[in-house]
Amino acid sequence: KINFLQKKLTEEVLQKIEKIPGVSKVSREYPVVVPATAEADIIPFPIDFFFIKGIDASLFQKEFPDEKGFIDDPNAPLPVFLSPFALDFLNSFSASIPGFSGFDPKSVVGETGEVTFGKSSFFPLISKKNTITRKIKVVGLSQYAPLLGIAIPLSTAIELNKTIEGIDNSSEIEYSRFFVHLQSSEYLFSVQETLRSMDFLVSSEQEKAEELSLSLLIIQGVLLFSSFLLLILSSLFLFSTLSLSVLEHQKTIGILRALGTPKITISTIFLVQGMMISISAFIIGIAFGFFISIEANDFILRNIPNLSFIPESIFLFSWKIPLFLFGIIGSITLISTFFPARRASNMNPLHAILG
């Protein structure tokens, strides 16, 4: 699918686009130029929509096939798409509203209410003389919906403009944007070049996927580099801790050596101490990292566009990862504890006792 934008899009232009080799279908988008006020049980106050897009019914059916009946039946509630970013925007202010906990995307989908097209509750001066009130049903969250508005079926949007604004039925319809569906992905670049040569602004899901992949790659690189720095700092910290421990227990080490304690026992004491510190830090770090990864994964998936190529999980969760990290940390721990432990075992008993 490719998105296109031009200043003036008429039916004649779109019919020419449909004849381009590789194009299977063109879906229209049409702006409703009237305000709208929505009221529903899930919100304690009316919400104004100033950006309303009419999109082909096929796009509703494509993303939510079960909603076909709501589109075909004129007496049924009007199907509506909401933007996932709009919910996040509203939820950012929910903490300041007493008794309002925000919107849960799962609970919003399927909710019904009423929208009065041509009316504005917060800016009554821009309300129209003619208004139309329709029952609505939220059928899903979609990238087709504007951030501060809703997406409704194209035929309804055209009828609203004609009725409320008094637009002449004989006037030519101008669309705001269109979506091209290709017969196969192999036509992507040829269709893009053809439309660019026609002075269209072009964006494709593949380009978005490449941008998203690059962003994720940068995030992964930053996280790996940060982890590498943390491992180095942790090794230095462990080395310093054990070195200080050797100095603090210098007299104890001297007494043990004077009593005939073998060097290997002295070394083992400090090796065990280092391993205990590392294992405790490893368990705490894995638990904390797992929790942060889950939260970050959920946050990222909620704040990136709803596209088909997005994976179910941004982060890789596997038991092999902690096992691999434990091997690396164990190796670093042995190296970091070896020199302080060796130093402790090689201390002269007389010098250690006398300080």
PDB file of C-alpha atoms in Angstrom, residues 47-268:
ATOM      1  CA  ILE A  47     -15.157  15.809  22.966  1.00  0.00           C
ATOM      2  CA  ASP A  48     -14.855  18.001  19.881  1.00  0.00           C
ATOM      3  CA  PHE A  49     -13.518  16.610  16.607  1.00  0.00           C
ATOM      4  CA  PHE A  50     -12.283  19.141  14.067  1.00  0.00           C
ATOM      5  CA  PHE A  51     -10.653  16.689  11.651  1.00  0.00           C
ATOM      6  CA  ILE A  52     -12.953  14.077  10.185  1.00  0.00           C
ATOM      7  CA  LYS A  53     -11.843  11.839   7.339  1.00  0.00           C
ATOM      8  CA  GLY A  54     -14.066   9.776   5.118  1.00  0.00           C
ATOM      9  CA  ILE A  55     -12.364   6.619   3.852  1.00  0.00           C
ATOM     10  CA  ASP A  56     -13.496   3.769   1.607  1.00  0.00           C
ATOM     11  CA  ALA A  57     -15.652   1.208   3.349  1.00  0.00           C
ATOM     12  CA  SER A  58     -13.258  -1.442   2.034  1.00  0.00           C
ATOM     13  CA  LEU A  59     -10.592  -0.154   4.418  1.00  0.00           C
ATOM     14  CA  PHE A  60     -12.950  -0.782   7.345  1.00  0.00           C
ATOM     15  CA  GLN A  61     -13.687  -4.251   6.021  1.00  0.00           C
ATOM     16  CA  LYS A  62     -10.007  -4.961   5.404  1.00  0.00           C
ATOM     17  CA  GLU A  63      -8.885  -4.161   8.953  1.00  0.00           C
ATOM     18  CA  PHE A  64     -12.076  -5.282  10.691  1.00  0.00           C
ATOM     19  CA  PRO A  65     -14.008  -7.769   8.509  1.00  0.00           C
ATOM     20  CA  ASP A  66     -16.662  -8.364  11.181  1.00  0.00           C
ATOM     21  CA  GLU A  67     -17.886  -4.770  10.846  1.00  0.00           C
ATOM     22  CA  LYS A  68     -19.192  -5.184   7.290  1.00  0.00           C
ATOM     23  CA  GLY A  69     -22.787  -5.198   8.478  1.00  0.00           C
ATOM     24  CA  PHE A  70     -22.445  -1.822  10.144  1.00  0.00           C
ATOM     25  CA  ILE A  71     -21.318  -0.306   6.866  1.00  0.00           C
ATOM     26  CA  ASP A  72     -24.004  -1.862   4.686  1.00  0.00           C
ATOM     27  CA  ASP A  73     -26.907  -1.170   7.073  1.00  0.00           C
ATOM     28  CA  PRO A  74     -27.869   2.558   7.093  1.00  0.00           C
ATOM     29  CA  ASN A  75     -29.816   2.110  10.350  1.00  0.00           C
ATOM     30  CA  ALA A  76     -26.877   0.586  12.215  1.00  0.00           C
ATOM     31  CA  PRO A  77     -24.398   2.693  14.238  1.00  0.00           C
ATOM     32  CA  LEU A  78     -21.831   4.504  12.118  1.00  0.00           C
ATOM     33  CA  PRO A  79     -18.450   2.691  12.270  1.00  0.00           C
ATOM     34  CA  VAL A  80     -15.610   4.917  13.467  1.00  0.00           C
ATOM     35  CA  PHE A  81     -11.821   4.615  13.524  1.00  0.00           C
ATOM     36  CA  LEU A  82      -9.845   6.367  16.253  1.00  0.00           C
ATOM     37  CA  SER A  83      -6.140   7.164  16.240  1.00  0.00           C
ATOM     38  CA  PRO A  84      -4.067   5.267  18.852  1.00  0.00           C
ATOM     39  CA  PHE A  85      -1.980   8.420  19.276  1.00  0.00           C
ATOM     40  CA  ALA A  86      -5.113  10.395  20.194  1.00  0.00           C
ATOM     41  CA  LEU A  87      -5.774   8.097  23.156  1.00  0.00           C
ATOM     42  CA  ASP A  88      -2.205   8.496  24.376  1.00  0.00           C
ATOM     43  CA  PHE A  89      -2.574  12.270  24.036  1.00  0.00           C
ATOM     44  CA  LEU A  90      -5.780  12.304  26.092  1.00  0.00           C
ATOM     45  CA  ASN A  91      -4.384   9.911  28.687  1.00  0.00           C
ATOM     46  CA  SER A  92      -1.447  12.244  29.287  1.00  0.00           C
ATOM     47  CA  PHE A  93      -3.927  14.723  30.781  1.00  0.00           C
ATOM     48  CA  SER A  94      -6.165  12.224  32.566  1.00  0.00           C
ATOM     49  CA  ALA A  95      -4.251  12.459  35.846  1.00  0.00           C
ATOM     50  CA  SER A  96      -5.382  16.074  36.279  1.00  0.00           C
ATOM     51  CA  ILE A  97      -9.078  15.190  35.963  1.00  0.00           C
ATOM     52  CA  PRO A  98     -10.644  13.927  39.213  1.00  0.00           C
ATOM     53  CA  GLY A  99     -12.351  10.593  38.804  1.00  0.00           C
ATOM     54  CA  PHE A 100     -11.100  10.039  35.247  1.00  0.00           C
ATOM     55  CA  SER A 101      -8.582   7.214  34.909  1.00  0.00           C
ATOM     56  CA  GLY A 102      -7.988   7.577  31.172  1.00  0.00           C
ATOM     57  CA  PHE A 103      -8.836   5.462  28.139  1.00  0.00           C
ATOM     58  CA  ASP A 104      -7.951   1.804  27.848  1.00  0.00           C
ATOM     59  CA  PRO A 105      -7.630   0.967  24.108  1.00  0.00           C
ATOM     60  CA  LYS A 106      -9.141  -2.487  24.654  1.00  0.00           C
ATOM     61  CA  SER A 107     -12.190  -1.073  26.376  1.00  0.00           C
ATOM     62  CA  VAL A 108     -12.679   1.777  23.890  1.00  0.00           C
ATOM     63  CA  VAL A 109     -13.090  -0.550  20.905  1.00  0.00           C
ATOM     64  CA  GLY A 110     -16.732  -1.629  20.687  1.00  0.00           C
ATOM     65  CA  GLU A 111     -18.063   1.369  22.625  1.00  0.00           C
ATOM     66  CA  THR A 112     -21.079   3.242  21.262  1.00  0.00           C
ATOM     67  CA  GLY A 113     -22.181   6.840  21.567  1.00  0.00           C
ATOM     68  CA  GLU A 114     -23.471   9.788  19.575  1.00  0.00           C
ATOM     69  CA  VAL A 115     -21.753  12.371  17.390  1.00  0.00           C
ATOM     70  CA  THR A 116     -23.399  15.602  16.356  1.00  0.00           C
ATOM     71  CA  PHE A 117     -21.823  16.761  13.102  1.00  0.00           C
ATOM     72  CA  GLY A 118     -21.850  20.532  12.612  1.00  0.00           C
ATOM     73  CA  LYS A 119     -21.723  21.329  16.342  1.00  0.00           C
ATOM     74  CA  SER A 120     -18.859  22.394  18.598  1.00  0.00           C
ATOM     75  CA  SER A 121     -19.282  22.358  22.385  1.00  0.00           C
ATOM     76  CA  PHE A 122     -16.051  24.194  23.169  1.00  0.00           C
ATOM     77  CA  PHE A 123     -16.174  26.671  20.270  1.00  0.00           C
ATOM     78  CA  PRO A 124     -19.908  27.321  19.721  1.00  0.00           C
ATOM     79  CA  LEU A 125     -19.225  30.206  17.319  1.00  0.00           C
ATOM     80  CA  ILE A 126     -18.073  27.778  14.639  1.00  0.00           C
ATOM     81  CA  SER A 127     -21.183  25.582  14.985  1.00  0.00           C
ATOM     82  CA  LYS A 128     -23.324  25.289  11.859  1.00  0.00           C
ATOM     83  CA  LYS A 129     -27.003  26.013  11.406  1.00  0.00           C
ATOM     84  CA  ASN A 130     -27.646  22.510  10.130  1.00  0.00           C
ATOM     85  CA  THR A 131     -26.545  19.577  12.285  1.00  0.00           C
ATOM     86  CA  ILE A 132     -26.780  15.803  11.949  1.00  0.00           C
ATOM     87  CA  THR A 133     -26.685  13.466  14.962  1.00  0.00           C
ATOM     88  CA  ARG A 134     -25.639   9.870  14.388  1.00  0.00           C
ATOM     89  CA  LYS A 135     -25.107   6.901  16.655  1.00  0.00           C
ATOM     90  CA  ILE A 136     -21.569   5.586  16.344  1.00  0.00           C
ATOM     91  CA  LYS A 137     -19.553   2.505  17.237  1.00  0.00           C
ATOM     92  CA  VAL A 138     -15.785   2.483  17.642  1.00  0.00           C
ATOM     93  CA  VAL A 139     -14.649  -0.467  15.515  1.00  0.00           C
ATOM     94  CA  GLY A 140     -10.908  -0.061  16.017  1.00  0.00           C
ATOM     95  CA  LEU A 141      -7.762   2.026  16.302  1.00  0.00           C
ATOM     96  CA  SER A 142      -6.141   2.745  12.969  1.00  0.00           C
ATOM     97  CA  GLN A 143      -3.516   4.869  11.234  1.00  0.00           C
ATOM     98  CA  TYR A 144      -6.264   6.010   8.845  1.00  0.00           C
ATOM     99  CA  ALA A 145      -7.808   8.139  11.598  1.00  0.00           C
ATOM    100  CA  PRO A 146      -6.512  11.695  12.146  1.00  0.00           C
ATOM    101  CA  LEU A 147      -4.871  12.551  15.461  1.00  0.00           C
ATOM    102  CA  LEU A 148      -7.572  15.020  16.550  1.00  0.00           C
ATOM    103  CA  GLY A 149     -10.513  13.444  14.784  1.00  0.00           C
ATOM    104  CA  ILE A 150     -12.192  10.319  13.509  1.00  0.00           C
ATOM    105  CA  ALA A 151     -12.403   8.292  10.311  1.00  0.00           C
ATOM    106  CA  ILE A 152     -15.840   7.376   8.976  1.00  0.00           C
ATOM    107  CA  PRO A 153     -17.089   5.697   5.757  1.00  0.00           C
ATOM    108  CA  LEU A 154     -16.512   7.765   2.619  1.00  0.00           C
ATOM    109  CA  SER A 155     -20.138   7.836   1.507  1.00  0.00           C
ATOM    110  CA  THR A 156     -21.240   9.228   4.878  1.00  0.00           C
ATOM    111  CA  ALA A 157     -18.564  11.923   4.779  1.00  0.00           C
ATOM    112  CA  ILE A 158     -19.663  13.091   1.323  1.00  0.00           C
ATOM    113  CA  GLU A 159     -23.310  13.168   2.417  1.00  0.00           C
ATOM    114  CA  LEU A 160     -22.458  15.200   5.545  1.00  0.00           C
ATOM    115  CA  ASN A 161     -20.712  17.888   3.541  1.00  0.00           C
ATOM    116  CA  LYS A 162     -23.558  18.089   1.047  1.00  0.00           C
ATOM    117  CA  THR A 163     -26.242  18.309   3.732  1.00  0.00           C
ATOM    118  CA  ILE A 164     -24.584  20.519   6.367  1.00  0.00           C
ATOM    119  CA  GLU A 165     -22.541  22.769   4.082  1.00  0.00           C
ATOM    120  CA  GLY A 166     -25.138  22.833   1.304  1.00  0.00           C
ATOM    121  CA  ILE A 167     -22.653  21.669  -1.310  1.00  0.00           C
ATOM    122  CA  ASP A 168     -24.185  21.235  -4.741  1.00  0.00           C
ATOM    123  CA  ASN A 169     -24.635  17.578  -5.674  1.00  0.00           C
ATOM    124  CA  SER A 170     -23.425  18.335  -9.161  1.00  0.00           C
ATOM    125  CA  SER A 171     -20.108  19.816  -7.987  1.00  0.00           C
ATOM    126  CA  GLU A 172     -16.975  17.794  -8.498  1.00  0.00           C
ATOM    127  CA  ILE A 173     -15.705  15.928  -5.433  1.00  0.00           C
ATOM    128  CA  GLU A 174     -12.122  16.677  -4.432  1.00  0.00           C
ATOM    129  CA  TYR A 175     -10.334  14.122  -2.267  1.00  0.00           C
ATOM    130  CA  SER A 176      -7.606  14.898   0.252  1.00  0.00           C
ATOM    131  CA  ARG A 177      -5.526  11.736  -0.169  1.00  0.00           C
ATOM    132  CA  PHE A 178      -5.657   8.284  -1.687  1.00  0.00           C
ATOM    133  CA  PHE A 179      -4.230   4.864  -0.944  1.00  0.00           C
ATOM    134  CA  VAL A 180      -2.950   2.627  -3.727  1.00  0.00           C
ATOM    135  CA  HIS A 181      -3.161  -1.137  -3.342  1.00  0.00           C
ATOM    136  CA  LEU A 182      -0.742  -3.071  -5.526  1.00  0.00           C
ATOM    137  CA  GLN A 183      -1.172  -6.413  -7.237  1.00  0.00           C
ATOM    138  CA  SER A 184       2.253  -7.444  -5.965  1.00  0.00           C
ATOM    139  CA  SER A 185       5.164  -5.894  -4.065  1.00  0.00           C
ATOM    140  CA  GLU A 186       7.292  -6.132  -7.224  1.00  0.00           C
ATOM    141  CA  TYR A 187       5.358  -3.159  -8.626  1.00  0.00           C
ATOM    142  CA  LEU A 188       6.184  -0.921  -5.668  1.00  0.00           C
ATOM    143  CA  PHE A 189       9.138   0.996  -7.093  1.00  0.00           C
ATOM    144  CA  SER A 190       7.723   1.344 -10.620  1.00  0.00           C
ATOM    145  CA  VAL A 191       4.406   2.708  -9.314  1.00  0.00           C
ATOM    146  CA  GLN A 192       6.240   5.072  -6.957  1.00  0.00           C
ATOM    147  CA  GLU A 193       8.355   6.478  -9.781  1.00  0.00           C
ATOM    148  CA  THR A 194       5.326   6.832 -12.052  1.00  0.00           C
ATOM    149  CA  LEU A 195       3.403   8.821  -9.453  1.00  0.00           C
ATOM    150  CA  ARG A 196       6.390  10.966  -8.528  1.00  0.00           C
ATOM    151  CA  SER A 197       6.719  11.863 -12.186  1.00  0.00           C
ATOM    152  CA  MET A 198       3.091  13.045 -11.937  1.00  0.00           C
ATOM    153  CA  ASP A 199       4.124  15.422  -9.082  1.00  0.00           C
ATOM    154  CA  PHE A 200       2.573  13.385  -6.274  1.00  0.00           C
ATOM    155  CA  LEU A 201       4.065  13.219  -2.798  1.00  0.00           C
ATOM    156  CA  VAL A 202       4.646   9.530  -2.148  1.00  0.00           C
ATOM    157  CA  SER A 203       5.156   7.507   1.018  1.00  0.00           C
ATOM    158  CA  SER A 204       5.020   3.739   1.296  1.00  0.00           C
ATOM    159  CA  GLU A 205       4.822   1.237   4.129  1.00  0.00           C
ATOM    160  CA  GLN A 206       8.147  -0.176   2.960  1.00  0.00           C
ATOM    161  CA  GLU A 207       9.817   3.205   3.477  1.00  0.00           C
ATOM    162  CA  LYS A 208       8.211   3.410   6.893  1.00  0.00           C
ATOM    163  CA  ALA A 209       9.457  -0.092   7.627  1.00  0.00           C
ATOM    164  CA  GLU A 210      12.997   0.891   6.622  1.00  0.00           C
ATOM    165  CA  GLU A 211      12.843   4.007   8.813  1.00  0.00           C
ATOM    166  CA  LEU A 212      11.487   1.956  11.699  1.00  0.00           C
ATOM    167  CA  SER A 213      14.183  -0.699  11.214  1.00  0.00           C
ATOM    168  CA  LEU A 214      16.881   1.969  11.223  1.00  0.00           C
ATOM    169  CA  SER A 215      15.431   3.509  14.388  1.00  0.00           C
ATOM    170  CA  LEU A 216      15.299   0.119  16.106  1.00  0.00           C
ATOM    171  CA  LEU A 217      18.857  -0.621  14.973  1.00  0.00           C
ATOM    172  CA  ILE A 218      20.052   2.662  16.489  1.00  0.00           C
ATOM    173  CA  ILE A 219      18.206   1.871  19.737  1.00  0.00           C
ATOM    174  CA  GLN A 220      19.772  -1.589  19.853  1.00  0.00           C
ATOM    175  CA  GLY A 221      23.223  -0.113  19.173  1.00  0.00           C
ATOM    176  CA  VAL A 222      22.827   2.429  21.978  1.00  0.00           C
ATOM    177  CA  LEU A 223      21.620  -0.273  24.378  1.00  0.00           C
ATOM    178  CA  LEU A 224      24.512  -2.613  23.466  1.00  0.00           C
ATOM    179  CA  PHE A 225      27.081   0.172  23.842  1.00  0.00           C
ATOM    180  CA  SER A 226      25.561   1.190  27.187  1.00  0.00           C
ATOM    181  CA  SER A 227      25.614  -2.439  28.332  1.00  0.00           C
ATOM    182  CA  PHE A 228      29.254  -2.756  27.313  1.00  0.00           C
ATOM    183  CA  LEU A 229      30.167   0.351  29.308  1.00  0.00           C
ATOM    184  CA  LEU A 230      28.231  -0.935  32.305  1.00  0.00           C
ATOM    185  CA  LEU A 231      30.099  -4.263  32.152  1.00  0.00           C
ATOM    186  CA  ILE A 232      33.450  -2.455  32.147  1.00  0.00           C
ATOM    187  CA  LEU A 233      32.422  -0.191  35.032  1.00  0.00           C
ATOM    188  CA  SER A 234      31.050  -3.181  36.954  1.00  0.00           C
ATOM    189  CA  SER A 235      34.331  -5.052  36.475  1.00  0.00           C
ATOM    190  CA  LEU A 236      36.328  -2.060  37.725  1.00  0.00           C
ATOM    191  CA  PHE A 237      33.956  -1.669  40.659  1.00  0.00           C
ATOM    192  CA  LEU A 238      34.280  -5.366  41.563  1.00  0.00           C
ATOM    193  CA  PHE A 239      38.074  -5.217  41.270  1.00  0.00           C
ATOM    194  CA  SER A 240      38.203  -2.122  43.495  1.00  0.00           C
ATOM    195  CA  THR A 241      35.840  -3.666  46.050  1.00  0.00           C
ATOM    196  CA  LEU A 242      37.908  -6.834  46.384  1.00  0.00           C
ATOM    197  CA  SER A 243      41.186  -4.881  46.504  1.00  0.00           C
ATOM    198  CA  LEU A 244      39.799  -2.781  49.371  1.00  0.00           C
ATOM    199  CA  SER A 245      38.602  -5.977  51.050  1.00  0.00           C
ATOM    200  CA  VAL A 246      42.160  -7.368  50.883  1.00  0.00           C
ATOM    201  CA  LEU A 247      43.525  -4.214  52.546  1.00  0.00           C
ATOM    202  CA  GLU A 248      40.809  -4.212  55.215  1.00  0.00           C
ATOM    203  CA  HIS A 249      41.440  -7.864  56.106  1.00  0.00           C
ATOM    204  CA  GLN A 250      45.196  -7.676  55.809  1.00  0.00           C
ATOM    205  CA  LYS A 251      45.879  -8.657  59.418  1.00  0.00           C
ATOM    206  CA  THR A 252      43.304 -11.472  59.264  1.00  0.00           C
ATOM    207  CA  ILE A 253      44.995 -12.830  56.139  1.00  0.00           C
ATOM    208  CA  GLY A 254      48.405 -12.645  57.908  1.00  0.00           C
ATOM    209  CA  ILE A 255      47.102 -14.569  60.922  1.00  0.00           C
ATOM    210  CA  LEU A 256      45.543 -17.250  58.701  1.00  0.00           C
ATOM    211  CA  ARG A 257      48.772 -17.611  56.746  1.00  0.00           C
ATOM    212  CA  ALA A 258      50.795 -17.773  59.984  1.00  0.00           C
ATOM    213  CA  LEU A 259      48.513 -20.581  61.196  1.00  0.00           C
ATOM    214  CA  GLY A 260      49.346 -22.520  58.041  1.00  0.00           C
ATOM    215  CA  THR A 261      46.267 -21.823  55.925  1.00  0.00           C
ATOM    216  CA  PRO A 262      47.086 -22.815  52.324  1.00  0.00           C
ATOM    217  CA  LYS A 263      47.287 -20.112  49.639  1.00  0.00           C
ATOM    218  CA  ILE A 264      44.517 -21.810  47.653  1.00  0.00           C
ATOM    219  CA  THR A 265      42.134 -21.401  50.604  1.00  0.00           C
ATOM    220  CA  ILE A 266      42.898 -17.684  50.906  1.00  0.00           C
ATOM    221  CA  SER A 267      42.333 -17.278  47.135  1.00  0.00           C
ATOM    222  CA  THR A 268      39.090 -19.256  47.308  1.00  0.00           C
TER     223      THR A 268
END
